[in-house]
Short mmCIF file of C-alpha atoms and ligand atoms in Angstrom, two decimals:
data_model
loop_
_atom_site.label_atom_id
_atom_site.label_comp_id
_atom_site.label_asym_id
_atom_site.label_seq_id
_atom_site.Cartn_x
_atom_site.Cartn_y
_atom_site.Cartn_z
CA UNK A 1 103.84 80.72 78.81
CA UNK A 2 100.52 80.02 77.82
CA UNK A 3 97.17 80.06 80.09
CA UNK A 4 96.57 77.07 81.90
CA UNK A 5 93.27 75.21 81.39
CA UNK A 6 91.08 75.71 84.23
CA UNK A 7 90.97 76.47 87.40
CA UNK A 8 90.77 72.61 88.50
CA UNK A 9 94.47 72.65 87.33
CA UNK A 10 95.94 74.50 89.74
CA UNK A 11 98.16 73.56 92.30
CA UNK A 12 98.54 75.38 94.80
CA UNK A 13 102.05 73.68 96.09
CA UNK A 14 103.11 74.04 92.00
CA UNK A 15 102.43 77.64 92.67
CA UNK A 16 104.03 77.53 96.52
CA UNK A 17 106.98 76.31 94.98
CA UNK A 18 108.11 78.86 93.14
CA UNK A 19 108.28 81.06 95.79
CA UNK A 20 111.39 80.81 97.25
CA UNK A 21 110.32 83.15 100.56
CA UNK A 22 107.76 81.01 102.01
CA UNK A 23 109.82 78.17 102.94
CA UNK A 24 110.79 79.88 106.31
CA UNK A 25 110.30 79.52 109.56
CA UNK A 26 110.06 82.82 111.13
CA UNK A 27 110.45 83.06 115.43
CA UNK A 28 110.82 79.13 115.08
CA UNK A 29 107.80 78.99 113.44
CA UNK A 30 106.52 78.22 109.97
CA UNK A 31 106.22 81.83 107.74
CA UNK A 32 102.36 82.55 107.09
CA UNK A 33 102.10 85.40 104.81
CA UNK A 34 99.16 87.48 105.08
CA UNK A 35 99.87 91.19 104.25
CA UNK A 36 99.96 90.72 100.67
CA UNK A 37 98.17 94.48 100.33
CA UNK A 38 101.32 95.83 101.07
CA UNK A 39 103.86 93.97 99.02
CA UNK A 40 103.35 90.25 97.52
CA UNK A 41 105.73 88.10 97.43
CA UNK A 42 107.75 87.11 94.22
CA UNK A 43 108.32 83.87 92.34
CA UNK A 44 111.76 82.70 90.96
CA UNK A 45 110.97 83.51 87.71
CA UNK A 46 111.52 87.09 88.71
CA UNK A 47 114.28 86.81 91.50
CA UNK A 48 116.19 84.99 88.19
CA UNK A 49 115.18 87.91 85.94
CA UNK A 50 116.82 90.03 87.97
CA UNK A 51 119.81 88.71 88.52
CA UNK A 52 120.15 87.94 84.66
CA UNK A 53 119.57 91.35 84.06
CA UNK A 54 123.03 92.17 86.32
CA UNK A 55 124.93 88.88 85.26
CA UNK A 56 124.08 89.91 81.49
CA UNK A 57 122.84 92.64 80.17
CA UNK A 58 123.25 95.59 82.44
CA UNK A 59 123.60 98.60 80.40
CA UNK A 60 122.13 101.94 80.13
CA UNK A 61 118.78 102.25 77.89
CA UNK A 62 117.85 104.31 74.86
CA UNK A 63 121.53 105.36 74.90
CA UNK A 64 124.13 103.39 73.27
CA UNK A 65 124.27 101.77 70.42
CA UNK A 66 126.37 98.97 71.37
CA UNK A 67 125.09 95.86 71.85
CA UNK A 68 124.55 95.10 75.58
CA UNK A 69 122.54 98.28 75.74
CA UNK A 70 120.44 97.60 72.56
CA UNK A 71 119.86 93.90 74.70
CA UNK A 72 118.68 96.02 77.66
CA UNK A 73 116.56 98.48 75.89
CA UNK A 74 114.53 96.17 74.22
CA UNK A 75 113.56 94.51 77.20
CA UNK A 76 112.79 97.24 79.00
CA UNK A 77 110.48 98.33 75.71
CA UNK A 78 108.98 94.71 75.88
CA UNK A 79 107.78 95.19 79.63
CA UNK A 80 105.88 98.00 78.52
CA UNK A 81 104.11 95.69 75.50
CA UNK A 82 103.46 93.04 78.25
CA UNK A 83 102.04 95.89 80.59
CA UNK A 84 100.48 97.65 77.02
CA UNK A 85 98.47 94.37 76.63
CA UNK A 86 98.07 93.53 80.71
CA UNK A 87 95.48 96.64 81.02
CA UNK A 88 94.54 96.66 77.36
CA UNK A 89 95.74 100.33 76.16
CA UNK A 90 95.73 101.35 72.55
CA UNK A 91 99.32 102.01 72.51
CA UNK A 92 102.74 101.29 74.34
CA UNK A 93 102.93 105.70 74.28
CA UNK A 94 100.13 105.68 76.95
CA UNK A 95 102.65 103.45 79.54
CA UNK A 96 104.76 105.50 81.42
CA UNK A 97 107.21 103.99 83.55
CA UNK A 98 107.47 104.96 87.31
CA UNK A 99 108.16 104.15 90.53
CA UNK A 100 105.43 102.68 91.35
CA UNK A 101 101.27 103.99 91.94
CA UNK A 102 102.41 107.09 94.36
CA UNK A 103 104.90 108.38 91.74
CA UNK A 104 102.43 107.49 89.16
CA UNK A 105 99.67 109.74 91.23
CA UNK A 106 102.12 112.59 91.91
CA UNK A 107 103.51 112.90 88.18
CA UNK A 108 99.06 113.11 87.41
CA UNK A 109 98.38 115.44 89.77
CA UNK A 110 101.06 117.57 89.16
CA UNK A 111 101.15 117.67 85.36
CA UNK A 112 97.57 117.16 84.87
CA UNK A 113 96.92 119.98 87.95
CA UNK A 114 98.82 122.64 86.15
CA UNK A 115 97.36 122.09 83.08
CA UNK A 116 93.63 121.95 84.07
CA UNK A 117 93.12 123.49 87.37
CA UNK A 118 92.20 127.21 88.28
CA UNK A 119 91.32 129.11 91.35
CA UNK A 120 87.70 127.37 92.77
CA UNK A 121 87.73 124.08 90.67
CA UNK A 122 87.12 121.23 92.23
CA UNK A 123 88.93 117.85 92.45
CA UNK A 124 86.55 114.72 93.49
CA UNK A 125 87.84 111.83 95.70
CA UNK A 126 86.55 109.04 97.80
CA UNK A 127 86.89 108.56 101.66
CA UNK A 128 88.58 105.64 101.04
CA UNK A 129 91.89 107.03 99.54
CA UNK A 130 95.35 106.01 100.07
CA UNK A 131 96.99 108.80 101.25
CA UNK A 132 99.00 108.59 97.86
CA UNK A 133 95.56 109.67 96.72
CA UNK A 134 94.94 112.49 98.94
CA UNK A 135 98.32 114.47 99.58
CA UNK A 136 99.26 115.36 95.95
CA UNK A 137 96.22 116.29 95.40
CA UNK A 138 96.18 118.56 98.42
CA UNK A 139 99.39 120.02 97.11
CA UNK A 140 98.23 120.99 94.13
CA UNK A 141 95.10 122.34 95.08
CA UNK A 142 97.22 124.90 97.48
CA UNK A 143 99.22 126.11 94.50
CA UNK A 144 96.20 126.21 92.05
CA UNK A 145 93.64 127.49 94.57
CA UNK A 146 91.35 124.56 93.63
CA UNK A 147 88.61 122.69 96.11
CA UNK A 148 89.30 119.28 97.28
CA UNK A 149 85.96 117.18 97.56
CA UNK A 150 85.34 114.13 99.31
CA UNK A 151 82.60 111.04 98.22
CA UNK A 152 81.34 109.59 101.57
CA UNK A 153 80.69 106.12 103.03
CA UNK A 154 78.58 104.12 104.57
CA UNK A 155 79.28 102.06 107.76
CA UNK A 156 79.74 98.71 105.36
CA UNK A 157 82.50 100.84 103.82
CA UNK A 158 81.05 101.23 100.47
CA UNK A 159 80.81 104.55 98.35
CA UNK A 160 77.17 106.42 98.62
CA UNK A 161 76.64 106.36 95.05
CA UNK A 162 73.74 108.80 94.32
CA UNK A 163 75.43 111.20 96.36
CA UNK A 164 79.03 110.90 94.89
CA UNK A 165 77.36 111.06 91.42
CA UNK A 166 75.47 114.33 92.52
CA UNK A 167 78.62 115.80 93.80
CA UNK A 168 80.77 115.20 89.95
CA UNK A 169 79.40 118.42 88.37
CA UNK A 170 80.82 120.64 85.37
CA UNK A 171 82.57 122.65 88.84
CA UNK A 172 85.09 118.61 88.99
CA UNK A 173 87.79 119.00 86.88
CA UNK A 174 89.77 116.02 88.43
CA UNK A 175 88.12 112.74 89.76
CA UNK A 176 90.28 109.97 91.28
CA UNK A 177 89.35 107.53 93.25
CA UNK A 178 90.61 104.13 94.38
CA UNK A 179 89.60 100.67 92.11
CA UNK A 180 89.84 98.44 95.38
CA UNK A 181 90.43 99.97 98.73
CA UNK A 182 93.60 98.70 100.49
CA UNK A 183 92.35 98.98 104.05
CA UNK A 184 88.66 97.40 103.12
CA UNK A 185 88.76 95.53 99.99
CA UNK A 186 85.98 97.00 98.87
CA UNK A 187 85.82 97.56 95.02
CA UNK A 188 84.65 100.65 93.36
CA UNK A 189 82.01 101.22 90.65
CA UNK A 190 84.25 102.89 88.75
CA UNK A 191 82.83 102.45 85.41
CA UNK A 192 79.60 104.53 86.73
CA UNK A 193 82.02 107.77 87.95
CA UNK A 194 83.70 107.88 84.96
CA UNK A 195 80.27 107.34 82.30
CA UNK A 196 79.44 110.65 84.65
CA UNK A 197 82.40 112.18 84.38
CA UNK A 198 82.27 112.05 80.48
CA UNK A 199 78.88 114.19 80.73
CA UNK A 200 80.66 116.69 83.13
CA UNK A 201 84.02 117.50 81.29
CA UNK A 202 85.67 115.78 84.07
CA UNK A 203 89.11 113.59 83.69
CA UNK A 204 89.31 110.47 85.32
CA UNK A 205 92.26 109.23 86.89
CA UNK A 206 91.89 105.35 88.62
CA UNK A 207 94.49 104.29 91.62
CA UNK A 208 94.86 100.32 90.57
CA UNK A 209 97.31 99.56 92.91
CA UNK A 210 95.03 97.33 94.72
CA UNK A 211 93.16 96.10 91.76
CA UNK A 212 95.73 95.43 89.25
CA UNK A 213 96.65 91.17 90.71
CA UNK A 214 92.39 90.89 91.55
CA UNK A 215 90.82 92.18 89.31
CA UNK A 216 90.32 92.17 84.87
CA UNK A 217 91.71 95.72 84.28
CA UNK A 218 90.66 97.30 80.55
CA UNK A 219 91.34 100.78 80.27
CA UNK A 220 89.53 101.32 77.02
CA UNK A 221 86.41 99.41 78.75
CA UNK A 222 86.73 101.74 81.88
CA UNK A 223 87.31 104.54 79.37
CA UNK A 224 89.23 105.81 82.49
CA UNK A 225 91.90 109.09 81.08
CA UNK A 226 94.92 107.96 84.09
CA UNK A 227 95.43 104.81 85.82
CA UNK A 228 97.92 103.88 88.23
CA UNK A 229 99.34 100.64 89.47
CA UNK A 230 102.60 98.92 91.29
CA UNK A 231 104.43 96.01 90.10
CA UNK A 232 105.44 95.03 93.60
CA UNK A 233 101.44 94.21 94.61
CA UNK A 234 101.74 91.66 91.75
CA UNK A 235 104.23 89.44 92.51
CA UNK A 236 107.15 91.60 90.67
CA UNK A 237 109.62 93.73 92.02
CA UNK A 238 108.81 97.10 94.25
CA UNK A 239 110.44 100.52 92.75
CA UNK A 240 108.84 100.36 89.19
CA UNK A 241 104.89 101.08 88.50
CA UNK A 242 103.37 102.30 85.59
CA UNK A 243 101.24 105.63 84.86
CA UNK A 244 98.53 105.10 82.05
CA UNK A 245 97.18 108.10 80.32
CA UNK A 246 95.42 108.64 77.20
CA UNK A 247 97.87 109.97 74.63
CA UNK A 248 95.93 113.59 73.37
CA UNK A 249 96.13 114.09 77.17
CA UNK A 250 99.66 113.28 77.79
CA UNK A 251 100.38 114.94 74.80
CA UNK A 252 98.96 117.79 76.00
CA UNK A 253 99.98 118.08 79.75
CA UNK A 254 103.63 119.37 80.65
CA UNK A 255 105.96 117.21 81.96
CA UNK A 256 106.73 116.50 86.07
CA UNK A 257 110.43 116.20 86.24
CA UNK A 258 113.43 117.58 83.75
CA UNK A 259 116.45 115.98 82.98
CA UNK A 260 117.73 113.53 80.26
CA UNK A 261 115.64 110.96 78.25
CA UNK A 262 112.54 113.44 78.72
CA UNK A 263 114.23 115.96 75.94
CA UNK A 264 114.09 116.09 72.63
CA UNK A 265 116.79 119.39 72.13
CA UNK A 266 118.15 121.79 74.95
CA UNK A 267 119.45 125.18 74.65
CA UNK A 268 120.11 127.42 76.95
CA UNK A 269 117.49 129.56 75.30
CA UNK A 270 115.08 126.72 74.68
CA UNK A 271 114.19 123.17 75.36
CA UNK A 272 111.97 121.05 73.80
CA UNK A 273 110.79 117.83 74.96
CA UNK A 274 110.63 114.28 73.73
CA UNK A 275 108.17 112.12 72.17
CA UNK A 276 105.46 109.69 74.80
CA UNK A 277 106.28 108.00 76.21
CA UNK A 278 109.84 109.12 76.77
CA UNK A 279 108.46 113.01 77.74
CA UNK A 280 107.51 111.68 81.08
CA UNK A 281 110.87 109.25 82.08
CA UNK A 282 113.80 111.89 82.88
CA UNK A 283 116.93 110.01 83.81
CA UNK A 284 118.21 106.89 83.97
CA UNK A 285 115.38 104.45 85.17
CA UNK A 286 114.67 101.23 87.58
CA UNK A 287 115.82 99.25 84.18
CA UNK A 288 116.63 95.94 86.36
CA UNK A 289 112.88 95.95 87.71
CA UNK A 290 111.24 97.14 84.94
CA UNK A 291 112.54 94.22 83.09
CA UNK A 292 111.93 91.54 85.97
CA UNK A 293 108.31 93.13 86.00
CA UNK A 294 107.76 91.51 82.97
CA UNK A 295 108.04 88.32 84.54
CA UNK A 296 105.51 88.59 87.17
CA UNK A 297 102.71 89.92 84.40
CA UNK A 298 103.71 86.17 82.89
CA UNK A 299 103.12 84.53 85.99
CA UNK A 300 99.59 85.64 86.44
CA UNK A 301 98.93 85.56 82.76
CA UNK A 302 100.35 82.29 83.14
CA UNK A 303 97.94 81.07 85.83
CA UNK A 304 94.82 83.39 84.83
CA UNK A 305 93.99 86.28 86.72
CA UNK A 306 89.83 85.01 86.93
CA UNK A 307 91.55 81.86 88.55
CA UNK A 308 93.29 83.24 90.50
CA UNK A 309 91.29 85.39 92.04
CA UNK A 310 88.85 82.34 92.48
CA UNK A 311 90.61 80.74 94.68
CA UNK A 312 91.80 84.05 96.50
CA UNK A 313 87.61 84.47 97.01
CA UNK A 314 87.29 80.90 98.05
CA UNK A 315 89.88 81.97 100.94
CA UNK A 316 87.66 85.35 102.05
CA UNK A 317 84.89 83.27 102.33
CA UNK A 318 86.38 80.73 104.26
CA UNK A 319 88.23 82.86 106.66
CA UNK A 320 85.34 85.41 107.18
CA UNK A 321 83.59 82.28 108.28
CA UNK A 322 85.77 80.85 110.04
CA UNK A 323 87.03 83.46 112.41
CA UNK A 324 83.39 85.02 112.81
CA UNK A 325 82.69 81.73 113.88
CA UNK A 326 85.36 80.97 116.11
CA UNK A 327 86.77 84.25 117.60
CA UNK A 328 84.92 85.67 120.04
CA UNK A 329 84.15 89.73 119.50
CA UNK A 330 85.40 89.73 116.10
CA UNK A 331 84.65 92.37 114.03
CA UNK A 332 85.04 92.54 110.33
CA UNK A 333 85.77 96.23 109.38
CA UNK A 334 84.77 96.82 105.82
CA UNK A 335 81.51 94.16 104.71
CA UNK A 336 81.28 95.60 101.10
CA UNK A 337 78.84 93.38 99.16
CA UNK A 338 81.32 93.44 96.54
CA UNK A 339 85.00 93.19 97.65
CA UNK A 340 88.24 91.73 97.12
CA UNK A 341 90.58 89.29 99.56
CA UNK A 342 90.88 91.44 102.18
CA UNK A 343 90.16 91.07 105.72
CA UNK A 344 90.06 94.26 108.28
CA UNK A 345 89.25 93.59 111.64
CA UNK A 346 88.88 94.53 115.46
CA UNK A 347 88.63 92.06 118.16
CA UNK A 348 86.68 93.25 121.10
CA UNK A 349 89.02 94.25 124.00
CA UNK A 350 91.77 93.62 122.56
CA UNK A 351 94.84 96.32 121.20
CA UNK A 352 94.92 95.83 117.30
CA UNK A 353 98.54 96.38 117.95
CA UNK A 354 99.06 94.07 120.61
CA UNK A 355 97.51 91.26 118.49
CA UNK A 356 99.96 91.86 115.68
CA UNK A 357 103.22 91.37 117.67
CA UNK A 358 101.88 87.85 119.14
CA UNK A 359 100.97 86.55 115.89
CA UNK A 360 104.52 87.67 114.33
CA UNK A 361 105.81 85.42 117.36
CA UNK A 362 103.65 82.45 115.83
CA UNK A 363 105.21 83.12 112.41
CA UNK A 364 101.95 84.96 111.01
CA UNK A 365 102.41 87.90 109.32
CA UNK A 366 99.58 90.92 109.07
CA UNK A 367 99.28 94.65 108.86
CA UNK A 368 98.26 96.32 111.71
CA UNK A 369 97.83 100.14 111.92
CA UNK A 370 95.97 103.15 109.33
CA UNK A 371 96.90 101.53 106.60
CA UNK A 372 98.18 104.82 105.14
CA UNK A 373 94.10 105.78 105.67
CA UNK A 374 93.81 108.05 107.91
CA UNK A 375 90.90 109.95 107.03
CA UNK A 376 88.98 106.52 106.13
CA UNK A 377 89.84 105.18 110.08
CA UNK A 378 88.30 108.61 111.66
CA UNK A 379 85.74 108.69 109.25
CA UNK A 380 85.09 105.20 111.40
CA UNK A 381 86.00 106.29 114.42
CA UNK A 382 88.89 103.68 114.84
CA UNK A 383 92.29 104.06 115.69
CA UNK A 384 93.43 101.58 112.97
CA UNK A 385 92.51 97.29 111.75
CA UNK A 386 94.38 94.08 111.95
CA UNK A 387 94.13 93.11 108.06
CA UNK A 388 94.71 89.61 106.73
CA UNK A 389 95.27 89.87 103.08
CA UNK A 390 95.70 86.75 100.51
CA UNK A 391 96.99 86.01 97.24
CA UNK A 392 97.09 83.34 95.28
CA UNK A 393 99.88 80.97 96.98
CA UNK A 394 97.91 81.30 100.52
CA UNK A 395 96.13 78.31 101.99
CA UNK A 396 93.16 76.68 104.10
CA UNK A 397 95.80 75.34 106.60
CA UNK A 398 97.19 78.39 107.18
CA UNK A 399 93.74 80.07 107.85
CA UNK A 400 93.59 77.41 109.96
CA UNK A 401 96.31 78.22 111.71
CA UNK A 402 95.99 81.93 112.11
CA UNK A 403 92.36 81.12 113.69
CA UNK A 404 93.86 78.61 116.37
CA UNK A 405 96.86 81.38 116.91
CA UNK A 406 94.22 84.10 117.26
CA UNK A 407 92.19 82.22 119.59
CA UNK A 408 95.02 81.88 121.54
CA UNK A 409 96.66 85.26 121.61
CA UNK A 410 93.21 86.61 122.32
CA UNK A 411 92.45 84.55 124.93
CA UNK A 412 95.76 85.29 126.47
CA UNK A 413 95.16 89.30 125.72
CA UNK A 414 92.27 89.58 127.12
N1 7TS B 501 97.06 103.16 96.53
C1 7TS B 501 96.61 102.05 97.16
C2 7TS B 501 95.18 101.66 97.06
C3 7TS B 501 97.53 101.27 97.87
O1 7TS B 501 97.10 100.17 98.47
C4 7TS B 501 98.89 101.66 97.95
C5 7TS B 501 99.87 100.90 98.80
C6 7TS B 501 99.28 102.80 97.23
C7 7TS B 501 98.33 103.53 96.55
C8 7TS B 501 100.71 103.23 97.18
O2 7TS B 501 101.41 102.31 96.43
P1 7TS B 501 103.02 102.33 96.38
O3 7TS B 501 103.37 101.09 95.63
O4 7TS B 501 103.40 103.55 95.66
O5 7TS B 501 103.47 102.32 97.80
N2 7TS B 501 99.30 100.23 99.88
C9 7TS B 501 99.94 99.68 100.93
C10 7TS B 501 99.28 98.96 101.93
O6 7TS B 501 98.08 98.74 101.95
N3 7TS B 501 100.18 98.57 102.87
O7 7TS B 501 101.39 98.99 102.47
C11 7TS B 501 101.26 99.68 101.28
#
């Protein structure tokens, strides 16, 4: 499919259309999504891939050499061309295929941990980490005897630059940090970390879970050495992610898990392992998803990433207005000056918890809780956020809607 024209040319019920999902109702009532941070939803296109895949070609990869699995193979190897060219790597070596951005994170900080880390190194991250940011870290600074370091915040939820930049010194062997943060929408200036990081001998390793459907992502640009991302935050399917790394790295880092594919000849005596990407994907993969991923990459390429994260900024705008406006004691948790289409929020005596069961009963669906943040929700001394979250097949009318069924579950709460 090629690009649309402009932005003028898209239509919004086109785009509703071909996603079978939303044409619910949900508790009798009409199914608003809104916790598209967690999982979007996905169009026919890859609900038909899918089943095609089954129907068709199902066969195991890399393996046979008759023809169904030659027919699966090179579909898998064409999701990882479509993915090559999505982020703009050099080469199709430097995608390896996982189960999504916390595999993607572990398999880094494992391999890349053993390789580089001693005793009193130190690993840099933000405040603002998925916990699939923090924990494998953790782990691997316990069996390494590295230092985990954290960037701090301000109250608008945005890094504090001069001090995160004074805190990447030749001591950081490891920085990664989130693109976009899940629970705040606030995007990172990751470009200036990593420039730093090039001056400090320090490798760079980008979570783009949340930025991957938002945001233009160029890994040559960035100059970032690991980036991880999910298909299932971009309209494809959920078990199947990717891990970017630059090749003389991967090349030179051992592998996380042993098994088939990952080999190139096992003895007892001796192994040796297989060529990139291949020395990173033991056993049999998510070959179904991995192939319906492709899909979803043509879908946005399809409708244009820029556009559609136009009109997914036209809708923050709106609904920050709107419900500051109209809901009494709201409070927006996260005002980055520079963020994506994410909405946290309190409203002022009233549970967080208690306001996400009574919209479910009005059909709207949000995320309510930590947001898999923990640190980040002491760090602002809250228990947890409501967060409204849009992509591109969201509408006016049903911000509309949420702020009348707010108004009215808060009035009733309160
Ligand atoms: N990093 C970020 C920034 C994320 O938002 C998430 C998932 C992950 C890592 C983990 O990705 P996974 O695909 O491996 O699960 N975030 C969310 C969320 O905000 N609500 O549910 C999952």
């Amino acid at each position: 499919m090629e690009p649309i024209a402009t932005f003028s040319a898209l239509d919004i019920q086109q785009i509703r259309s071909d996603f079978p999902i939303l044409h619910q109702s949900l508790n009798g009532k009409p199914l608003v999504y809104f916790d598209n941070a967690a999982t979007t939803q996905k169009p026919k296109q890859v609900i038909e891939k899918l089943s095609y895949y089954y129907n068709t070609i199902n066969a195991n990869i890399h393996r046979g050499i008759h023809t169904l699995a030659e027919k699966a193979t090179a579909e898998y190897e064409a999701t990882r061309e479509s993915v090559r060219s999505f982020i703009n790597a050099k080469e199709t070596a430097e995608i390896i295929f996982t189960q999504g951005t916390t595999q993607s994170l572990n398999l880094v900080a494992s391999s890349l941990g053993r390789y580089a880390l001693k005793a009193g190194d130190e690993i840099l991250i933000t405040t603002m980490e998925h916990h699939s940011n923090i924990v494998p870290w953790q782990m691997i600074a316990e069996l390494t005897g590295a230092i985990l370091k954290v960037i701090p915040i301000n109250e608008k939820g945005e890094i504090l630059i001069e001090e995160g930049l004074a805190m990447l010194t030749e001591r950081t062997k490891i920085l990664s940090m989130v693109y976009v943060s899940n629970a705040l929408g606030t995007i990172n200036p990751v470009k200036t970390f990593i420039e730093k990081a090039k001056t400090t001998g320090t490798y760079t390793v980008i979570d783009g879970a949340q930025a991957s459907s938002h945001l233009d992502i160029d890994v040559q640009a960035l100059d970032c050495d690991f980036l991880a991302l999910s298909a299932h935050k971009m309209y494809g399917p959920t078990g199947v992610g990717i891990l970017y790394g630059k090749k003389t790295i991967l090349e030179a880092i051992p592998p996380y898990q042993g098994g088939g594919e990952m080999i190139k000849d096992v003895s007892f005596e001796v192994t040796t392992y297989n060529e990139l990407p291949y020395k990173f994907e033991a056993g049999t993969p998510n070959i179904a998803d991995t192939i319906a991923f492709k899909e979803a990459i043509d879908y946005i390429n399809h409708y244009g990433k820029a556009e559609m994260a136009q009109w997914e900024n036209e809708l923050l705008s709106y609904a920050t207005e709107k419900l500051t406006a109209e809901i009494e004691g709201f409070r927006p948790i996260g005002t980055a000056d520079n963020k994506i289409s994410v909405i946290s929020f309190l409203v002022d005596g009233v549970h967080h918890h208690d306001i996400g069961l009574m919209l479910d009963h009005e059909g709207i669906a949000i995320r309510t809780g930590h947001h898999c943040t923990q640190p980040l929700m002491s760090r602002l001394q809250i228990p947890g956020t409501n967060r409204v979250s849009f992509a591109v097949y969201n509408t006016k009318e049903e911000i509309d809607y949420l702020t009348t069924s707010l108004k009215k579950v808060v009035k009733r709460l309160r």
